[in-house]
Amino acid sequence: MEGLLCKWTNVMKGWQYRWFILDDNAGLLSYYTSKDKMKRGARRGCVRLRDAIIGIDDEDDSTFTITVDQKVFHFQAKDAEERKEWASALEDTILRHSQRQVEPCFTPSLEEFDHKLAEADAYLQLLIEHVRAIESKVGKLGSSSDKQNLEGILSSGQEMIEAVTKSIMLLQLAKTAVTSNSPQHNIHSHLVQQTPVAPVTAPHATTTEGGDNVGGVKSFVELEDVPPTSYSSSEDEGDEFYDADEDVRSQRSNRSKSSVENRSVEQKTATTPSVDQDPVDDLAEVKPEAQEINVAAPTHQHGGESVEEHKSVIMHLLSQVKLGMDLTKVVLPTFILERRSLLEMYADFFAHPDLFLEVADKETAEARMVACLRFYLSTFAAGRNSSVAKKPYNPILGESFQCIYDLSSQATDGENPTTVTDGPIPWAKSNQLSFFSEQVSHHPPVSAFYAEHKDKRMQFNGHIWTKSKFLGLSIGVHNIGQGCLRLLDREEEYIINFPNGYGRSILTIPWVELGGDCTITCEKTGYNSFIKFHTKPFYGGKPHRITAEIFAPNEKKAFCTIDGEWNDHMYIKYTSGRNESFIDTKRKKKTQKTVRKIELQDEMESRRLWEKVTINLKRNNIDEATDGKRFLEDRQRQEAKQRLESGTVYKPKLFQEDDCQNWIYNNPLTNRL
């Protein structure tokens, strides 16, 4: 258990915030002036809990004391509930370590075992970051003795990372075996049966420029024996504790906001029925004159899905890969797949077509950049069908996906729409947003996509090369490429790039987060936006946060900022002081896309191509789904082999690569008007 408490220091300073960590195994309550000091191992003091006594005052619902080693330590919680939590945890630890305890030894529970594994993984990620910092520094050095020394440290660090990763995997396997075979869940008895992994240590412990340890990783409680007596260092005058103070204010603010949101959600849940639809089911047909078309209902994958039942397969897979390894050519197990192709996921990015069209409707360059950013930030939540991280199908070379978004309710200038026979989708109307995507390359895997709305005279051309890497107990996907939104009447182009994606907690309930810096630039108007997708901090903090700024031409100070979560509510604040809601992606309803029936689709269209896999995944027939997936992949390899033997170069159907390695649609709207 860990968190913030106030500790009485002395008459001069009074109550001060401290960060406390209760180590149940060591029987020790350690505290630090801040979380940053905790990471550095700068312990401020500690309280031995063996034979300690907890005291509370009925007239005060937040303070309590610990009496031990002829000392009395005074603490203050936020409220009675928080004090009760700490007091209960402290009493359990005291009982376990006191002389009154009759058990000869302590066996940790599975929950505590999971906590320690999570702690080990967190420190593994820190170690990876430090090693990467050394790699970056080595790359900048010329041939010198410093470079040779750093290369030796780097080699040791990489070996340590690999050893720690495999150790964590073996511990996970031990836990899996215990939970499936032993009703008592005795961790110790099973761990001793595992093959030990020899620890790999660096010959010399070193530090980076920031003073962080690279040669080894410390535990939350410093790697030293439990002190013979409790102590406190509150007499020092130079310590800072602003970090802890800020944390408690943030926690109180978040708890207050969370309680309001929870009440709102509870009221909404009580009146809103639960709906679970899937595009594999029978779909509602559209107008009689378009009987060959189906409206694709939103795909709602079940949230909270766990990979526990398939953990042994994942553990075996992870044992075969190394940190930083490119996963492009790694065949992933079928059960982690989402029931749609990556090409269809890109189509779902346009599930708010009204925001896309709004960009062209704005009269000023400033308003158009704001509208473009709003559309951009709406796409990521629209493209995710579930909070659980599942991987879309890797598109087969030559595979395509096409759909339309019907916006007939937003008629343009009262004119009757015409059929755009020369567009990417010959059956689309001029007042509909048409979308077409194609897998144009297999190695590297590149997807190109194009969307247009003829009546609004606007188009979007983009391509993404997905590059996946193994990062220990998570997977990183770098989205390399860009998009170009063009407004034909104004001759404006908005160049956009994309954030990286991360699949976290791949051994429990995987979840997705985005990270990285992105930009939107318009060369003609001079306006530009800077967007930062924040990954969840190592300690505390919210996931899915974004911050953004919009700059006027030749200005160094943003005229507005955006803050919030990309999968929830975002707010905009202008320098004039005006604040307002920017977009609520959780509440904004998606527009259903319209797709042809599978029997009318071409052989290489996504839904027809992956039909067998999709149906069997829905029915949980994993073996049959795997067979269907393997058939497509083997056929693709055979076709690639035949092209290699004949010297044939694959040529995409509707896209071509330009001199800047951008994939451009062959017949865009700009060429047809």
XYZ file of C-alpha atoms in Angstrom, residues 25-607:
583
model
C 6.867 -8.335 3.744
C 9.508 -6.257 5.527
C 7.115 -4.958 8.183
C 8.216 -1.409 7.461
C 6.450 1.912 6.858
C 8.848 4.126 4.899
C 8.237 7.707 3.896
C 9.772 10.227 1.509
C 9.376 13.946 0.931
C 8.144 13.304 -2.623
C 7.657 10.573 -5.183
C 10.741 11.816 -6.992
C 12.811 11.321 -3.853
C 11.299 7.849 -3.515
C 12.506 6.928 -7.015
C 15.997 8.018 -6.022
C 15.855 5.966 -2.838
C 16.158 9.066 -0.604
C 14.178 7.732 2.314
C 13.253 10.396 4.848
C 12.444 8.023 7.667
C 10.797 4.733 8.536
C 8.691 3.093 11.224
C 9.325 -0.521 12.226
C 5.950 -2.172 12.728
C 7.007 -5.186 14.780
C 5.179 -4.897 18.142
C 3.896 -1.421 17.203
C 0.599 -0.052 18.543
C -1.935 1.937 16.505
C -3.824 4.712 18.289
C -6.790 6.814 17.136
C -8.892 9.598 18.670
C -12.675 9.369 18.430
C -12.994 13.148 18.484
C -10.768 13.487 15.432
C -11.710 11.374 12.421
C -8.464 11.780 10.456
C -5.428 11.499 12.763
C -3.772 8.396 14.187
C -0.528 7.456 15.895
C 1.986 4.622 15.800
C 3.870 3.912 19.009
C 7.012 1.796 18.713
C 10.658 1.812 19.845
C 9.796 4.315 22.611
C 8.684 6.836 19.980
C 5.260 8.162 18.989
C 4.667 9.032 15.320
C 1.665 11.232 14.455
C -0.132 10.971 11.102
C -3.137 12.618 9.479
C -5.256 11.159 6.668
C -7.597 13.050 4.355
C -10.748 11.761 6.037
C -12.116 8.956 8.200
C -12.361 6.506 5.304
C -8.733 6.958 4.318
C -7.621 6.635 7.946
C -9.570 3.391 8.243
C -7.831 1.971 5.160
C -4.372 2.799 6.473
C -5.118 1.648 10.017
C -6.484 -1.677 8.784
C -3.457 -2.320 6.554
C -1.039 -1.332 9.321
C -2.763 -3.599 11.844
C -2.512 -6.578 9.494
C 1.199 -5.960 9.009
C 1.783 -5.489 12.746
C 0.000 -8.744 13.513
C 2.032 -10.612 10.929
C 5.359 -9.361 12.271
C 4.676 -9.139 15.996
C 5.908 -11.622 18.585
C 2.311 -12.763 19.073
C 2.320 -14.265 15.569
C 2.233 -18.052 15.595
C 2.975 -18.692 11.925
C 6.677 -19.476 11.429
C 6.861 -17.806 8.023
C 4.824 -15.616 5.717
C 3.493 -16.822 2.367
C 2.379 -13.977 0.087
C -1.054 -14.071 -1.504
C -1.607 -14.091 -5.262
C -2.691 -10.448 -5.098
C 0.601 -9.483 -3.460
C 2.465 -11.644 -5.954
C 0.730 -9.807 -8.836
C 1.620 -6.470 -7.249
C 5.296 -7.403 -7.073
C 5.251 -8.589 -10.691
C 3.706 -5.294 -11.773
C 6.356 -3.481 -9.751
C 9.104 -5.493 -11.455
C 7.649 -4.721 -14.881
C 7.513 -1.007 -14.065
C 11.184 -0.986 -13.142
C 11.938 -3.001 -16.268
C 10.412 -0.194 -18.328
C 12.614 2.330 -16.505
C 15.663 0.181 -17.224
C 14.708 0.045 -20.906
C 14.452 3.849 -21.021
C 17.894 4.258 -19.439
C 19.464 1.799 -21.870
C 17.885 3.672 -24.773
C 19.352 6.911 -23.429
C 22.791 5.293 -23.420
C 22.234 4.000 -26.971
C 21.420 7.535 -28.096
C 24.534 8.901 -26.417
C 26.766 6.194 -27.920
C 25.479 7.057 -31.380
C 26.591 10.676 -30.960
C 30.123 9.876 -29.805
C 33.027 9.380 -32.154
C 35.715 6.765 -31.720
C 36.987 7.336 -28.203
C 37.570 5.562 -24.934
C 34.300 7.013 -23.605
C 32.406 5.342 -26.426
C 34.064 1.986 -25.715
C 33.182 2.246 -22.025
C 29.577 3.129 -22.806
C 29.320 0.268 -25.300
C 30.402 -2.135 -22.563
C 27.791 -0.718 -20.199
C 25.200 -0.862 -22.975
C 25.912 -4.537 -23.639
C 25.543 -5.366 -19.941
C 22.317 -3.384 -19.741
C 20.822 -5.230 -22.706
C 21.741 -8.583 -21.171
C 20.158 -7.509 -17.899
C 16.946 -6.472 -19.666
C 16.698 -9.837 -21.388
C 17.335 -11.719 -18.131
C 14.764 -9.698 -16.174
C 12.174 -10.104 -18.928
C 12.565 -13.883 -19.002
C 12.462 -14.003 -15.199
C 9.146 -12.161 -15.191
C 7.812 -14.579 -17.798
C 8.843 -17.605 -15.710
C 7.143 -16.106 -12.667
C 3.983 -15.613 -14.717
C 4.120 -19.242 -15.838
C 4.569 -20.326 -12.211
C 1.529 -18.324 -11.194
C -0.517 -19.836 -14.041
C 0.449 -23.347 -12.953
C -0.365 -22.595 -9.308
C -3.793 -21.145 -10.012
C -4.733 -24.076 -12.255
C -3.317 -26.944 -10.152
C -3.097 -25.880 -6.514
C -6.262 -25.036 -4.563
C -4.161 -23.464 -1.811
C -2.411 -21.110 -4.276
C 0.933 -21.678 -2.559
C 3.367 -19.539 -4.515
C 6.518 -20.549 -2.613
C 6.121 -24.288 -3.066
C 5.815 -23.931 -6.812
C 8.487 -21.336 -7.398
C 11.191 -23.555 -5.935
C 10.386 -26.122 -8.625
C 11.071 -23.672 -11.446
C 14.386 -23.662 -13.258
C 16.369 -20.793 -11.761
C 17.532 -18.008 -14.034
C 21.035 -16.839 -13.288
C 21.023 -13.097 -12.698
C 23.023 -11.029 -15.145
C 24.667 -7.998 -13.595
C 26.745 -5.233 -15.039
C 30.417 -5.369 -14.068
C 30.218 -1.831 -12.756
C 27.102 0.016 -11.636
C 26.872 3.282 -13.502
C 24.612 6.282 -13.638
C 23.304 8.414 -16.439
C 23.709 12.170 -16.512
C 20.508 12.524 -14.515
C 21.873 10.298 -11.776
C 19.533 7.371 -12.469
C 20.858 3.914 -11.758
C 21.602 1.783 -14.831
C 23.627 -1.059 -13.365
C 20.736 -2.314 -11.267
C 17.152 -1.627 -10.202
C 16.114 -0.796 -6.654
C 12.992 -1.947 -4.905
C 10.490 0.551 -3.517
C 12.078 -0.101 -0.144
C 15.812 0.441 -0.362
C 17.972 -2.634 -0.739
C 19.164 -2.716 2.825
C 18.197 -4.559 5.993
C 15.300 -3.376 8.070
C 16.822 -0.833 10.500
C 17.111 -1.907 14.143
C 14.941 1.008 15.250
C 12.492 3.485 13.750
C 13.844 6.897 12.823
C 12.879 10.263 11.366
C 14.992 12.974 9.724
C 12.523 15.836 10.035
C 15.104 18.105 11.647
C 16.721 18.787 8.227
C 15.677 22.168 6.876
C 16.510 21.884 3.182
C 13.982 19.303 2.001
C 11.294 20.169 -0.497
C 7.881 18.531 -0.610
C 6.049 20.437 -3.322
C 5.611 17.269 -5.377
C 3.613 15.561 -2.651
C 1.597 18.710 -2.030
C 0.649 18.944 -5.704
C -0.270 15.270 -5.749
C -2.737 15.573 -2.895
C -4.432 18.565 -4.499
C -4.681 16.645 -7.762
C -6.080 13.582 -5.996
C -8.748 15.608 -4.219
C -9.739 17.331 -7.453
C -9.891 14.041 -9.342
C -11.896 12.318 -6.611
C -14.404 15.144 -6.543
C -14.762 15.079 -10.320
C -14.928 11.286 -10.339
C -17.765 11.205 -7.819
C -19.828 13.601 -9.935
C -19.124 11.587 -13.088
C -20.005 8.312 -11.366
C -23.375 9.665 -10.264
C -24.023 10.854 -13.816
C -23.087 7.465 -15.274
C -25.271 5.629 -12.761
C -28.283 7.763 -13.670
C -27.645 7.258 -17.371
C -27.199 3.500 -16.996
C -30.489 3.192 -15.182
C -32.401 4.562 -18.173
C -30.334 3.409 -21.165
C -30.692 -0.157 -22.501
C -27.553 -2.107 -23.369
C -27.072 -2.790 -27.075
C -24.522 -5.147 -28.616
C -24.391 -5.164 -32.409
C -21.897 -6.624 -34.828
C -21.416 -6.211 -38.598
C -21.407 -9.991 -39.043
C -25.049 -10.133 -37.983
C -27.928 -9.474 -40.359
C -27.738 -5.795 -41.184
C -30.547 -3.391 -41.870
C -30.985 -2.646 -45.552
C -31.158 0.891 -46.898
C -33.512 2.376 -49.458
C -35.259 0.059 -51.963
C -33.265 1.482 -54.867
C -30.021 0.276 -53.234
C -30.911 -3.275 -52.246
C -27.350 -4.428 -52.859
C -26.058 -2.268 -49.988
C -25.939 -2.931 -46.251
C -25.611 -0.392 -43.467
C -22.804 -1.490 -41.179
C -23.871 -1.083 -37.585
C -21.220 -0.012 -35.072
C -19.064 -2.828 -33.786
C -19.138 -3.024 -29.986
C -16.571 -5.497 -28.768
C -17.181 -6.715 -25.250
C -15.147 -4.673 -22.783
C -12.995 -6.147 -20.050
C -11.987 -9.238 -22.025
C -9.030 -11.040 -20.502
C -6.410 -13.226 -22.130
C -6.003 -15.399 -19.025
C -7.229 -18.577 -20.744
C -4.656 -18.128 -23.527
C -1.816 -16.880 -21.315
C 0.392 -19.936 -21.883
C 0.293 -19.312 -25.644
C 1.220 -15.656 -25.190
C 3.974 -16.535 -22.722
C 5.448 -18.984 -25.223
C 5.289 -16.339 -27.935
C 6.946 -13.714 -25.733
C 9.725 -16.115 -24.822
C 10.661 -16.298 -28.520
C 11.051 -12.547 -29.089
C 13.514 -9.990 -27.786
C 13.055 -6.412 -26.668
C 12.907 -3.989 -29.576
C 12.295 -6.809 -32.054
C 10.251 -5.895 -35.137
C 6.986 -7.845 -34.960
C 6.054 -7.310 -38.610
C 6.998 -10.870 -39.553
C 5.846 -12.488 -36.298
C 2.660 -14.544 -36.641
C 0.443 -13.579 -33.711
C -2.174 -15.954 -32.235
C -5.634 -15.698 -33.765
C -7.580 -15.173 -30.528
C -6.139 -11.660 -30.035
C -7.565 -10.481 -33.364
C -10.355 -7.958 -33.714
C -13.093 -8.898 -36.170
C -12.219 -6.364 -38.857
C -9.346 -5.523 -41.158
C -6.970 -2.653 -40.508
C -8.277 -1.118 -43.746
C -11.783 -0.983 -42.265
C -10.427 0.561 -39.072
C -9.071 3.459 -41.132
C -12.568 3.897 -42.580
C -13.933 4.152 -39.036
C -11.699 7.183 -38.505
C -14.284 9.050 -40.611
C -17.216 7.998 -38.409
C -17.885 11.696 -37.671
C -18.198 12.952 -41.269
C -20.059 16.077 -40.139
C -16.868 17.262 -38.426
C -14.901 16.501 -41.588
C -17.246 18.591 -43.753
C -17.332 21.376 -41.186
C -13.752 22.312 -42.090
C -14.834 23.501 -45.549
C -17.793 25.471 -44.154
C -15.766 27.824 -41.951
C -15.231 31.328 -43.292
C -11.896 32.251 -41.685
C -8.525 30.504 -41.784
C -8.439 30.468 -37.991
C -11.837 28.777 -37.741
C -10.860 26.214 -40.394
C -7.732 25.208 -38.465
C -9.781 24.846 -35.265
C -12.337 22.721 -37.143
C -9.582 20.601 -38.704
C -8.100 19.913 -35.273
C -11.543 19.000 -33.917
C -12.050 16.456 -36.699
C -8.526 15.079 -36.205
C -9.006 14.537 -32.457
C -12.377 12.850 -33.041
C -10.928 10.132 -35.273
C -9.034 8.079 -32.691
C -11.952 7.297 -30.391
C -14.112 6.690 -33.473
C -11.583 4.154 -34.755
C -11.603 2.135 -31.520
C -14.492 -0.295 -31.015
C -13.485 -1.352 -27.524
C -11.363 -0.275 -24.578
C -9.692 -3.703 -24.793
C -6.677 -3.806 -27.113
C -7.266 -6.224 -29.967
C -5.359 -6.316 -33.209
C -7.158 -5.833 -36.547
C -6.360 -8.269 -39.346
C -3.099 -7.537 -41.151
C -4.320 -6.636 -44.656
C -3.311 -8.923 -47.512
C -1.424 -7.293 -50.383
C -4.033 -6.065 -52.871
C -6.840 -6.148 -50.306
C -9.244 -3.201 -50.396
C -12.129 -1.780 -48.403
C -14.743 0.691 -49.600
C -17.738 2.331 -47.990
C -19.779 5.509 -47.948
C -21.116 7.750 -45.201
C -24.597 8.907 -46.125
C -25.049 12.612 -45.426
C -28.188 13.109 -47.500
C -29.783 14.980 -44.598
C -27.162 17.695 -45.144
C -28.098 18.572 -48.722
C -25.884 21.154 -50.417
C -27.528 24.266 -51.895
C -30.775 22.383 -52.454
C -29.382 20.622 -55.542
C -30.245 17.033 -56.382
C -27.246 14.752 -55.811
C -25.670 13.015 -58.773
C -23.939 9.645 -58.964
C -20.143 10.014 -58.961
C -19.386 7.306 -61.528
C -15.774 8.447 -61.986
C -15.034 8.453 -58.255
C -13.465 5.738 -56.088
C -16.915 4.205 -55.457
C -19.055 4.291 -58.636
C -22.344 3.913 -56.743
C -21.701 6.838 -54.345
C -23.735 10.054 -54.557
C -22.215 13.514 -54.732
C -23.611 14.416 -51.289
C -22.081 11.326 -49.662
C -18.593 10.887 -48.243
C -16.931 8.007 -50.095
C -13.935 6.115 -48.720
C -11.537 3.676 -50.386
C -8.458 1.984 -48.882
C -5.951 -0.469 -50.328
C -2.966 -2.440 -49.044
C -0.286 -1.191 -51.429
C 2.784 -2.881 -49.912
C 3.443 -5.957 -47.803
C 7.083 -5.418 -46.748
C 6.961 -2.818 -45.363
C 3.212 -3.010 -44.609
C 1.710 0.185 -46.055
C -1.995 1.020 -46.265
C -3.195 3.884 -48.466
C -6.636 5.468 -48.196
C -8.629 8.182 -49.916
C -11.906 9.961 -49.069
C -13.839 12.644 -50.917
C -17.074 14.629 -50.851
C -17.835 16.029 -54.289
C -20.480 18.598 -53.348
C -18.230 20.080 -50.651
C -15.257 19.895 -53.046
C -12.889 18.402 -50.492
C -10.702 15.293 -50.362
C -8.367 13.434 -47.994
C -5.390 11.325 -49.107
C -3.298 9.390 -46.606
C -1.002 6.430 -46.054
C 0.300 4.679 -42.931
C 3.171 2.255 -42.511
C 2.674 0.335 -39.263
C 5.907 -0.725 -37.577
C 5.408 -2.875 -34.464
C 7.986 -3.486 -31.741
C 8.123 -5.694 -28.664
C 8.627 -3.607 -25.497
C 8.702 -6.194 -22.729
C 5.149 -6.654 -21.493
C 3.668 -4.209 -23.997
C 3.728 -3.688 -27.761
C 4.444 -0.410 -29.530
C 3.136 0.462 -32.995
C 4.780 3.357 -34.823
C 2.441 4.863 -37.417
C 4.732 6.245 -40.101
C 3.094 8.337 -42.792
C 0.862 11.351 -43.258
C -2.509 12.569 -44.449
C -3.423 15.536 -46.609
C -6.810 17.256 -46.345
C -7.401 19.466 -49.377
C -10.083 22.151 -49.751
C -10.374 22.663 -53.504
C -12.280 25.962 -53.503
C -9.749 27.598 -51.176
C -6.675 25.789 -52.543
C -5.633 24.898 -48.992
C -3.828 21.743 -47.883
C -3.660 20.556 -44.266
C -0.780 18.119 -43.698
C -1.357 15.735 -40.788
C 0.713 12.999 -39.129
C -0.315 10.310 -36.662
C 0.526 9.284 -33.061
C 2.061 5.990 -32.005
C -0.081 3.292 -30.423
C 0.731 1.036 -27.475
C -0.869 -2.193 -26.309
C -0.376 -2.337 -22.546
C -0.860 -5.166 -20.008
C -0.779 -7.854 -22.679
C -0.806 -10.652 -20.077
C -3.987 -9.534 -18.301
C -6.590 -7.180 -19.817
C -4.845 -5.379 -22.684
C -5.647 -1.713 -23.229
C -4.655 0.853 -25.819
C -3.003 4.198 -25.348
C -1.580 6.734 -27.776
C 1.665 8.648 -27.453
C 3.850 11.080 -29.337
C 3.904 14.564 -30.839
C 1.836 15.377 -33.933
C 1.250 18.443 -36.081
C -1.273 19.921 -38.499
C 0.123 22.547 -40.858
C -1.395 24.677 -43.604
C 1.276 26.305 -45.743
C -1.080 28.716 -47.515
C -2.672 30.264 -44.409
C 0.335 29.874 -42.109
C -1.763 28.392 -39.294
C -0.477 25.282 -37.537
C -1.364 23.042 -34.611
C 0.834 21.086 -32.223
C -0.709 18.044 -30.511
C 0.861 15.967 -27.749
C -0.542 12.557 -26.829
C 0.565 11.833 -23.258
C 1.259 8.275 -22.162
C 0.301 7.428 -18.592
C 3.035 8.524 -16.155
C 4.986 5.929 -14.212
C 3.360 7.104 -10.962
C -0.210 8.378 -10.884
C -1.708 10.546 -13.578
C -4.500 9.916 -16.062
C -4.261 7.806 -19.209
C -5.306 9.017 -22.681
C -4.505 12.703 -22.045
C -3.890 15.116 -24.898
C -2.825 18.734 -25.000
C -2.837 20.866 -28.126
C -2.016 24.402 -29.206
C -2.968 26.377 -32.316
C -0.699 29.121 -33.621
C -1.502 31.989 -35.967
C 0.973 32.798 -38.782
C 4.390 33.956 -37.533
C 3.244 33.837 -33.904
C 5.189 32.102 -31.141
C 2.343 32.165 -28.639
C -0.726 29.991 -29.197
C -4.061 31.785 -29.439
C -5.861 28.767 -27.950
C -5.103 25.510 -26.137
C -6.994 22.204 -25.907
C -6.840 19.795 -22.976
C -8.626 16.566 -22.052
C -8.728 12.877 -23.011
C -8.851 11.784 -26.652
C -11.436 9.095 -25.821
C -13.568 11.355 -23.632
C -14.154 15.091 -23.190
C -11.820 17.834 -24.452
C -12.014 21.558 -23.725
C -10.684 24.619 -25.547
C -9.374 27.769 -23.883
C -8.680 30.999 -25.774
C -6.188 33.654 -24.731
C -9.143 36.038 -24.445
C -10.268 33.991 -21.443
C -13.158 32.219 -23.167
C -13.449 28.524 -22.239
C -15.808 26.022 -23.822
C -16.308 22.372 -24.672
C -14.286 21.335 -27.708
C -15.625 17.822 -28.318
C -16.982 14.944 -26.235
C -15.971 11.821 -28.168
C -17.606 9.502 -25.654
C -21.062 10.997 -26.180
C -20.883 12.000 -29.828
C -22.782 9.452 -31.897
C -20.989 7.776 -34.783
C -22.434 7.788 -38.279
C -22.983 4.297 -39.661
C -20.997 3.444 -42.743
C -22.658 1.778 -45.718
C -21.003 -1.287 -47.268
C -22.056 -3.605 -50.098
C -23.332 -7.042 -49.176
C -20.550 -9.605 -48.938
C -21.863 -11.703 -51.834
C -21.605 -8.642 -54.114
C -18.104 -7.670 -53.039
C -14.963 -8.384 -55.035
C -12.836 -11.335 -53.966
C -10.169 -9.061 -52.463
C -12.527 -6.778 -50.519
C -11.898 -7.024 -46.788
C -15.154 -8.448 -45.472
